[in-house]
Structures are given as C-alpha cells and as structure tokens.
C-alpha cells in the first residue's frame, strides 16, 4: 500500500472559536498542527502518496506542508467547491490516485487521534479479500455513534445509526473513522453530489452483497470534535499515552517549544504545551492545557484543561478551568472562567468581570 486520502474539509463547528481562523486539522496539538501527527503515522506505516481532500479554509494547508517532502511524502491537494460529505470527498479526489482497480487505498477522517495499527488493517483487508475494511473500536457508551456489528470472522453485518433505546444497542463496536477501500469501489461512488460513506455508501455496498470487513483495534482512540477532547488529545500526546512520531520533543509532563519563555517558578504539568513565542509568568500554574504561540499567561494565573489561543492574554490571578480562549482575546485580571466557557476571538473581558465564586 502506498496511497491514502485524508478527509480534512470539515468546518469544525463544534470546535469554535478554535476554528474561526484555522481549519480543524491545522489546530495545534502537542506543538504541531494535528494533521502532522496523522501524516507522520501514515508515513511510518509505509504510505508515501497522500491526497488531502480540503474545503474549509483550504488555502492554509499547502503553504504549511508543501509537497510533503519534509515528511518523506508526496502530498497533493484537492479542494471541494461545495461540501460533498465523506463519500463525495473521497470520490472527488479519486483522479489523483495511482492505484490499480484491486489495490488498497487508505482513508482517514481528519479529526481522529488513534493508536491504530495501520499495517494490521491493511493486512486484514488483503487476507480477507474485502471490498472495504473498517477500523472498529469498542466504547463504553455507544449511543452517540453508529454501531457496526460483525460476525465471528469480523465480517460486517449491519450499520446501525445512533441507537435510541437499550434494545437497539446490539454491540459496543463503532466506526472509528479509518478505512481501506479496494480502489474500484471508490470509483462507484456517485460524482458531483454529497455522499456519506456512513449513511449511504457502506449500507448500499452491504445490501449489494459486497464484503465489508471490520478490524477491532481498541488501542488509544479519541474523536477530537470538541474543545475538551482536543485539549485532552494534545495532553495525551505529550504524556505519551497517544502515539505519534511527530511530537517536536520528548514525551513528558510538559512540552515547551523553542522561543517560548517560562518563569522559573511557574508550574507546567499534565501534558501542558507552551507554543513558540508564548510567555508564562512567575507563579502561574498550568495543568493539562495548550498555550498557543504568542499567548501570555500573567503572574499567578491558574489554568487547567484549557486552550489559550494565539496571542491571547490571561490576566493576573485569573482562574480558567475547561475553557477555550480564542485568538487575540484578553482576559483581565481576577476573572474566573469554568467548564465549557468559550471566549471568542479578540474579545475583551475586564478585570474581575466574570466570577463563579465570591471575590473575597
């Protein structure tokens, strides 16, 4: 296998304001755009040609990755004029593939952080003679996902959309967002209209008698669709819980990028990342959080499980927990922002303006 398609066209609406100026795959996780981790893992598995299916803020990708040679890859870019869904995006880039009709083509969703053994998925695809092979993972609560039951040999039996009742939960296996397609199957996807592989392509193939094979790999897996998940994924990469050959430094409690400045008595723990040009002042405490390039954390601030956007400022003694601060926003001193709060890009919060507890 030498080819892959990465689906990176989504708007990332659940991640806003992180994705106001930056497409979701380009938001930094463990110091580099998240897409870098996926590209590096694909390369390590033997892929050398990757087509990026872009749409939202499409002009951001090529200036950063170029032709891919710095990663040992050949990267091409195809941009959708109108959103085409997962299946439509795959079909839209098929003309850039070099594979023969029976060759395997790897397809990744652009927002999944996983420890999947990519070679094992390809080997399963080839040994079973499948038309499409799917990475499946087991989850404790499958209600938010599409279920994929399989028989004793791993052959897919059905695709069941998000179950609503306990009786509908017939398996804890879900579609984990990585596939291997027989190239000829890609060429059967309709052209020029939105198509969902999950809701249309896969069920139709199953109805037509095609062989869809599942591989259950329950190593690390995380959908980075929400701010809390994205922050956790970045921390897990730094801590070494999630594998990636693209981390720009050693795994550990903290990752401080070149040109970042951290005061000697500031405490950084829990997989915290401090980006290029950022500053963490004296007495600040940062746990499990991402400080993007150019951000400033002022003295005595306490930040937990949060993401601080590019060039944003967190004022003295402010306490942030489970918060996302957009690019360029300024949080004044003595504020208290808690779980789920999102401060929009370039917003200004005056000193002491937001509290969840007494100011005494």
Short mmCIF file of C-alpha atoms in Angstrom, two decimals:
data_model
loop_
_atom_site.label_atom_id
_atom_site.label_comp_id
_atom_site.label_asym_id
_atom_site.label_seq_id
_atom_site.Cartn_x
_atom_site.Cartn_y
_atom_site.Cartn_z
CA UNK A 1 0.00 0.00 0.00
CA UNK A 2 1.37 3.40 -0.94
CA UNK A 3 -1.64 5.73 -1.14
CA UNK A 4 -4.01 7.42 1.28
CA UNK A 5 -6.78 10.01 1.32
CA UNK A 6 -7.17 12.32 4.30
CA UNK A 7 -10.54 13.99 4.71
CA UNK A 8 -9.75 17.47 6.05
CA UNK A 9 -12.57 19.60 4.64
CA UNK A 10 -14.88 19.94 7.65
CA UNK A 11 -15.69 23.33 9.19
CA UNK A 12 -15.08 22.11 12.75
CA UNK A 13 -18.12 23.99 14.06
CA UNK A 14 -18.05 22.12 17.39
CA UNK A 15 -14.53 23.42 17.98
CA UNK A 16 -15.25 27.12 17.50
CA UNK A 17 -13.68 29.57 18.28
CA UNK A 18 -10.56 27.43 17.66
CA UNK A 19 -11.61 27.05 14.04
CA UNK A 20 -12.62 30.65 13.27
CA UNK A 21 -9.25 31.35 11.62
CA UNK A 22 -7.83 27.81 11.43
CA UNK A 23 -9.23 24.62 9.86
CA UNK A 24 -9.66 21.88 12.45
CA UNK A 25 -6.78 19.64 11.23
CA UNK A 26 -4.42 22.63 11.47
CA UNK A 27 -5.18 23.46 15.12
CA UNK A 28 -2.05 22.65 17.10
CA UNK A 29 -1.91 19.51 19.20
CA UNK A 30 1.32 18.77 21.07
CA UNK A 31 3.06 21.66 19.37
CA UNK A 32 2.26 20.96 15.70
CA UNK A 33 -0.90 21.01 13.55
CA UNK A 34 -2.91 17.91 14.38
CA UNK A 35 -2.73 16.80 10.75
CA UNK A 36 1.05 16.44 11.14
CA UNK A 37 0.53 13.52 13.53
CA UNK A 38 -1.73 11.72 11.05
CA UNK A 39 0.66 12.27 8.15
CA UNK A 40 3.63 11.04 10.17
CA UNK A 41 1.83 7.88 11.30
CA UNK A 42 0.73 7.14 7.74
CA UNK A 43 4.31 7.54 6.54
CA UNK A 44 5.56 5.23 9.29
CA UNK A 45 3.09 2.59 8.05
CA UNK A 46 4.52 2.70 4.53
CA UNK A 47 2.31 5.29 2.83
CA UNK A 48 4.19 7.63 0.51
CA UNK A 49 1.44 9.35 -1.53
CA UNK A 50 -1.37 11.24 0.23
CA UNK A 51 -4.20 13.29 -1.23
CA UNK A 52 -5.74 15.87 1.09
CA UNK A 53 -9.46 16.45 0.45
CA UNK A 54 -9.84 20.08 1.52
CA UNK A 55 -12.73 22.55 1.64
CA UNK A 56 -12.97 24.95 4.60
CA UNK A 57 -10.04 27.43 4.68
CA UNK A 58 -8.39 25.23 2.06
CA UNK A 59 -5.58 27.68 1.28
CA UNK A 60 -3.98 27.10 4.70
CA UNK A 61 -2.74 23.55 4.08
CA UNK A 62 -0.35 23.77 1.12
CA UNK A 63 1.73 26.73 2.40
CA UNK A 64 2.46 24.71 5.55
CA UNK A 65 3.07 21.20 4.18
CA UNK A 66 4.13 22.00 0.61
CA UNK A 67 4.75 18.89 -1.46
CA UNK A 68 5.22 16.80 1.69
CA UNK A 69 8.89 16.09 1.08
CA UNK A 70 9.89 17.27 4.57
CA UNK A 71 7.80 14.37 5.93
CA UNK A 72 9.00 11.88 3.33
CA UNK A 73 5.69 12.09 1.48
CA UNK A 74 4.24 13.24 -1.80
CA UNK A 75 1.17 15.33 -0.92
CA UNK A 76 -1.46 16.58 -3.35
CA UNK A 77 -4.39 18.88 -2.60
CA UNK A 78 -7.92 18.79 -3.98
CA UNK A 79 -10.46 21.42 -2.90
CA UNK A 80 -14.24 20.98 -2.97
CA UNK A 81 -16.20 23.95 -4.28
CA UNK A 82 -19.23 22.76 -2.32
CA UNK A 83 -19.21 20.36 0.67
CA UNK A 84 -19.58 16.79 -0.62
CA UNK A 85 -19.69 14.72 2.57
CA UNK A 86 -17.26 11.92 3.37
CA UNK A 87 -18.09 9.75 0.36
CA UNK A 88 -18.30 12.66 -2.06
CA UNK A 89 -14.93 13.94 -0.88
CA UNK A 90 -13.31 10.53 -1.43
CA UNK A 91 -14.76 10.32 -4.95
CA UNK A 92 -13.77 13.90 -5.71
CA UNK A 93 -10.04 13.17 -5.25
CA UNK A 94 -10.02 9.75 -6.95
CA UNK A 95 -8.50 11.09 -10.15
CA UNK A 96 -5.27 11.81 -8.23
CA UNK A 97 -4.84 8.17 -7.18
CA UNK A 98 -2.35 5.95 -8.98
CA UNK A 99 -3.60 2.61 -7.65
CA UNK A 100 -4.92 -0.20 -9.83
CA UNK A 101 -8.54 -1.42 -9.51
CA UNK A 102 -7.76 -4.06 -6.87
CA UNK A 103 -5.17 -2.07 -4.93
CA UNK A 104 -5.88 -0.87 -1.37
CA UNK A 105 -6.38 2.83 -0.63
CA UNK A 106 -6.28 4.02 2.97
CA UNK A 107 -8.80 6.68 4.03
CA UNK A 108 -8.60 8.69 7.28
CA UNK A 109 -11.04 11.10 8.86
CA UNK A 110 -9.10 14.24 9.74
CA UNK A 111 -10.24 14.58 13.35
CA UNK A 112 -9.43 11.19 14.91
CA UNK A 113 -6.45 10.64 17.19
CA UNK A 114 -5.73 6.93 17.27
CA UNK A 115 -3.11 4.32 18.02
CA UNK A 116 -4.48 2.09 15.25
CA UNK A 117 -2.05 -0.45 13.80
CA UNK A 118 -2.43 0.74 10.22
CA UNK A 119 -0.48 -2.18 8.76
CA UNK A 120 -2.75 -4.65 10.58
CA UNK A 121 -5.81 -3.01 9.00
CA UNK A 122 -4.27 -3.30 5.52
CA UNK A 123 -3.16 -6.88 6.15
CA UNK A 124 -6.68 -7.81 7.28
CA UNK A 125 -8.10 -6.20 4.15
CA UNK A 126 -5.79 -8.16 1.88
CA UNK A 127 -6.01 -11.52 3.68
CA UNK A 128 -9.83 -11.48 3.73
CA UNK A 129 -10.26 -10.21 0.17
CA UNK A 130 -12.59 -7.47 1.41
CA UNK A 131 -14.01 -4.69 -0.72
CA UNK A 132 -13.80 -2.27 2.20
CA UNK A 133 -12.22 -2.77 5.62
CA UNK A 134 -13.09 -0.62 8.60
CA UNK A 135 -11.30 0.17 11.82
CA UNK A 136 -13.74 -0.52 14.66
CA UNK A 137 -13.26 0.35 18.29
CA UNK A 138 -15.21 -0.51 21.42
CA UNK A 139 -16.74 2.25 23.55
CA UNK A 140 -18.46 2.17 26.92
CA UNK A 141 -21.44 4.24 25.78
CA UNK A 142 -22.13 3.78 22.06
CA UNK A 143 -25.31 5.91 21.92
CA UNK A 144 -23.56 8.84 20.23
CA UNK A 145 -22.07 6.69 17.46
CA UNK A 146 -23.01 4.44 14.57
CA UNK A 147 -22.85 0.79 15.61
CA UNK A 148 -21.14 -1.83 13.43
CA UNK A 149 -21.92 -5.43 14.47
CA UNK A 150 -19.76 -8.19 12.95
CA UNK A 151 -19.85 -11.98 12.82
CA UNK A 152 -17.26 -14.31 14.35
CA UNK A 153 -14.92 -13.77 11.39
CA UNK A 154 -15.13 -9.97 11.57
CA UNK A 155 -17.39 -9.60 8.55
CA UNK A 156 -19.70 -6.59 8.91
CA UNK A 157 -23.37 -7.49 9.36
CA UNK A 158 -25.05 -4.08 9.50
CA UNK A 159 -24.65 -0.35 10.00
CA UNK A 160 -26.91 0.94 12.73
CA UNK A 161 -27.23 4.68 13.26
CA UNK A 162 -27.15 6.18 16.73
CA UNK A 163 -29.28 3.87 18.94
CA UNK A 164 -32.13 5.45 20.88
CA UNK A 165 -33.18 2.59 23.17
CA UNK A 166 -31.27 -0.10 25.14
CA UNK A 167 -32.71 -2.76 22.81
CA UNK A 168 -31.04 -1.09 19.84
CA UNK A 169 -27.57 -1.34 21.39
CA UNK A 170 -26.61 -4.71 19.91
CA UNK A 171 -22.86 -4.13 20.05
CA UNK A 172 -20.28 -1.82 21.60
CA UNK A 173 -18.34 -1.66 18.31
CA UNK A 174 -18.36 1.65 16.46
CA UNK A 175 -16.97 3.00 13.22
CA UNK A 176 -13.63 4.55 14.22
CA UNK A 177 -13.05 6.60 11.07
CA UNK A 178 -10.27 4.78 9.22
CA UNK A 179 -10.88 2.58 6.18
CA UNK A 180 -9.16 0.62 3.44
CA UNK A 181 -11.03 0.68 0.12
CA UNK A 182 -10.48 -1.52 -2.89
CA UNK A 183 -9.77 1.21 -5.47
CA UNK A 184 -12.54 0.04 -7.78
CA UNK A 185 -15.10 0.60 -5.01
CA UNK A 186 -14.13 4.28 -4.79
CA UNK A 187 -14.91 4.62 -8.48
CA UNK A 188 -18.52 3.51 -7.87
CA UNK A 189 -19.31 6.43 -5.53
CA UNK A 190 -21.59 8.96 -7.29
CA UNK A 191 -19.88 12.06 -8.69
CA UNK A 192 -20.73 15.67 -8.06
CA UNK A 193 -23.15 15.41 -5.15
CA UNK A 194 -22.90 14.99 -1.37
CA UNK A 195 -22.47 11.36 -0.31
CA UNK A 196 -21.98 9.95 3.19
CA UNK A 197 -19.97 6.74 3.39
CA UNK A 198 -21.52 6.02 6.78
CA UNK A 199 -25.16 6.51 5.77
CA UNK A 200 -25.13 5.69 2.06
CA UNK A 201 -22.00 4.04 0.64
CA UNK A 202 -21.42 1.37 3.28
CA UNK A 203 -25.09 0.34 3.76
CA UNK A 204 -25.61 0.21 -0.04
CA UNK A 205 -22.50 -1.93 -0.51
CA UNK A 206 -23.70 -4.29 2.20
CA UNK A 207 -27.13 -4.56 0.58
CA UNK A 208 -25.48 -5.36 -2.75
CA UNK A 209 -23.54 -8.26 -1.21
CA UNK A 210 -20.14 -6.63 -1.02
CA UNK A 211 -17.62 -7.88 1.53
CA UNK A 212 -17.08 -5.33 4.30
CA UNK A 213 -14.60 -6.43 6.95
CA UNK A 214 -14.16 -4.99 10.42
CA UNK A 215 -10.97 -4.94 12.45
CA UNK A 216 -11.45 -4.23 16.14
CA UNK A 217 -8.45 -2.30 17.45
CA UNK A 218 -9.12 -0.89 20.90
CA UNK A 219 -5.83 0.88 21.43
CA UNK A 220 -5.98 4.65 22.00
CA UNK A 221 -8.87 6.34 20.16
CA UNK A 222 -10.32 9.82 20.57
CA UNK A 223 -12.67 11.91 18.43
CA UNK A 224 -11.25 15.44 18.66
CA UNK A 225 -14.54 17.10 17.74
CA UNK A 226 -14.99 19.12 20.93
CA UNK A 227 -12.66 21.59 22.67
CA UNK A 228 -12.41 19.38 25.77
CA UNK A 229 -11.47 16.37 23.65
CA UNK A 230 -8.94 18.37 21.64
CA UNK A 231 -7.22 19.62 24.80
CA UNK A 232 -7.15 16.09 26.22
CA UNK A 233 -5.76 14.66 22.98
CA UNK A 234 -2.92 17.16 22.93
CA UNK A 235 -2.06 16.40 26.55
CA UNK A 236 -2.17 12.64 25.89
CA UNK A 237 0.27 13.07 23.00
CA UNK A 238 2.69 14.96 25.22
CA UNK A 239 2.32 12.42 28.03
CA UNK A 240 2.97 9.55 25.60
CA UNK A 241 -0.46 7.97 26.03
CA UNK A 242 -1.24 8.54 22.35
CA UNK A 243 1.49 7.53 19.89
CA UNK A 244 2.96 9.88 17.31
CA UNK A 245 6.36 10.18 15.63
CA UNK A 246 5.72 13.91 15.05
CA UNK A 247 5.96 15.29 18.59
CA UNK A 248 8.62 18.04 18.49
CA UNK A 249 10.36 16.98 21.67
CA UNK A 250 10.45 14.26 24.33
CA UNK A 251 7.25 12.96 25.89
CA UNK A 252 6.73 14.02 29.48
CA UNK A 253 4.77 16.30 31.77
CA UNK A 254 5.35 19.38 29.63
CA UNK A 255 6.43 20.45 26.16
CA UNK A 256 7.93 23.91 25.80
CA UNK A 257 8.57 24.92 22.20
CA UNK A 258 11.61 26.95 21.08
CA UNK A 259 11.36 30.72 21.76
CA UNK A 260 8.70 30.18 24.44
CA UNK A 261 9.57 31.66 27.85
CA UNK A 262 8.54 30.17 31.17
CA UNK A 263 9.34 31.78 34.53
CA UNK A 264 11.48 29.57 36.80
CA UNK A 265 8.76 29.24 39.45
CA UNK A 266 5.85 28.64 37.03
CA UNK A 267 4.49 25.08 37.18
CA UNK A 268 3.63 23.19 34.00
CA UNK A 269 2.24 19.67 34.39
CA UNK A 270 -0.22 17.14 32.95
CA UNK A 271 0.96 17.28 29.34
CA UNK A 272 0.89 21.07 29.04
CA UNK A 273 2.20 22.63 25.81
CA UNK A 274 3.63 26.14 25.56
CA UNK A 275 3.91 27.28 21.93
CA UNK A 276 6.55 29.36 20.19
CA UNK A 277 6.86 32.90 21.47
CA UNK A 278 4.40 32.36 24.33
CA UNK A 279 5.18 33.56 27.86
CA UNK A 280 4.18 32.01 31.18
CA UNK A 281 4.91 34.43 34.03
CA UNK A 282 6.03 33.87 37.60
CA UNK A 283 3.72 31.99 39.92
CA UNK A 284 1.45 30.75 37.12
CA UNK A 285 0.23 27.16 37.24
CA UNK A 286 -0.81 25.35 34.08
CA UNK A 287 -2.13 21.76 34.08
CA UNK A 288 -3.06 19.66 31.03
CA UNK A 289 -3.50 22.74 28.83
CA UNK A 290 -2.36 24.11 25.49
CA UNK A 291 -0.89 27.61 25.27
CA UNK A 292 -0.71 28.51 21.59
CA UNK A 293 2.07 30.62 20.04
CA UNK A 294 2.39 34.18 21.25
CA UNK A 295 -0.05 33.85 24.15
CA UNK A 296 0.72 35.45 27.52
CA UNK A 297 -0.12 33.95 30.91
CA UNK A 298 0.34 36.65 33.54
CA UNK A 299 1.59 36.18 37.12
CA UNK A 300 -0.42 33.92 39.40
CA UNK A 301 -2.89 32.72 36.78
CA UNK A 302 -4.13 29.14 37.17
CA UNK A 303 -5.12 27.27 34.00
CA UNK A 304 -6.47 23.71 33.95
CA UNK A 305 -7.61 21.59 30.96
CA UNK A 306 -7.93 24.68 28.77
CA UNK A 307 -6.71 26.03 25.46
CA UNK A 308 -5.39 29.59 25.15
CA UNK A 309 -5.41 30.88 21.59
CA UNK A 310 -2.69 32.56 19.59
CA UNK A 311 -1.67 35.97 21.02
CA UNK A 312 -4.35 35.76 23.73
CA UNK A 313 -3.71 37.11 27.23
CA UNK A 314 -4.81 35.67 30.57
CA UNK A 315 -4.55 38.28 33.31
CA UNK A 316 -3.03 38.07 36.76
CA UNK A 317 -4.64 35.65 39.20
CA UNK A 318 -7.36 34.63 36.74
CA UNK A 319 -8.50 31.02 37.11
CA UNK A 320 -9.54 29.09 33.98
CA UNK A 321 -10.86 25.52 34.06
CA UNK A 322 -12.10 23.69 30.95
CA UNK A 323 -12.11 26.96 28.99
CA UNK A 324 -11.26 27.88 25.41
CA UNK A 325 -9.90 31.37 24.77
CA UNK A 326 -9.93 32.43 21.13
CA UNK A 327 -7.08 34.02 19.22
CA UNK A 328 -6.25 37.55 20.36
CA UNK A 329 -8.73 37.60 23.27
CA UNK A 330 -7.80 39.35 26.50
CA UNK A 331 -8.96 38.03 29.87
CA UNK A 332 -8.43 40.70 32.52
CA UNK A 333 -7.07 40.04 36.00
CA UNK A 334 -9.06 38.23 38.70
CA UNK A 335 -11.59 36.53 36.42
CA UNK A 336 -12.89 33.00 36.97
CA UNK A 337 -13.94 31.03 33.89
CA UNK A 338 -15.21 27.49 34.23
CA UNK A 339 -16.10 24.32 32.36
CA UNK A 340 -17.36 24.77 28.83
CA UNK A 341 -16.81 28.51 28.54
CA UNK A 342 -15.68 29.77 25.15
CA UNK A 343 -14.26 33.25 24.82
CA UNK A 344 -14.42 34.42 21.22
CA UNK A 345 -11.51 35.70 19.18
CA UNK A 346 -10.40 39.25 20.06
CA UNK A 347 -12.95 39.54 22.90
CA UNK A 348 -12.11 41.68 25.95
CA UNK A 349 -13.14 40.69 29.46
CA UNK A 350 -12.42 43.44 32.01
CA UNK A 351 -10.69 42.69 35.30
CA UNK A 352 -12.93 40.90 37.78
CA UNK A 353 -15.89 40.84 35.38
CA UNK A 354 -16.71 37.09 35.46
CA UNK A 355 -16.85 35.07 38.68
CA UNK A 356 -18.28 31.74 39.80
CA UNK A 357 -17.41 32.35 43.43
CA UNK A 358 -17.11 35.25 45.85
CA UNK A 359 -14.42 37.80 45.24
CA UNK A 360 -13.39 37.64 48.89
#
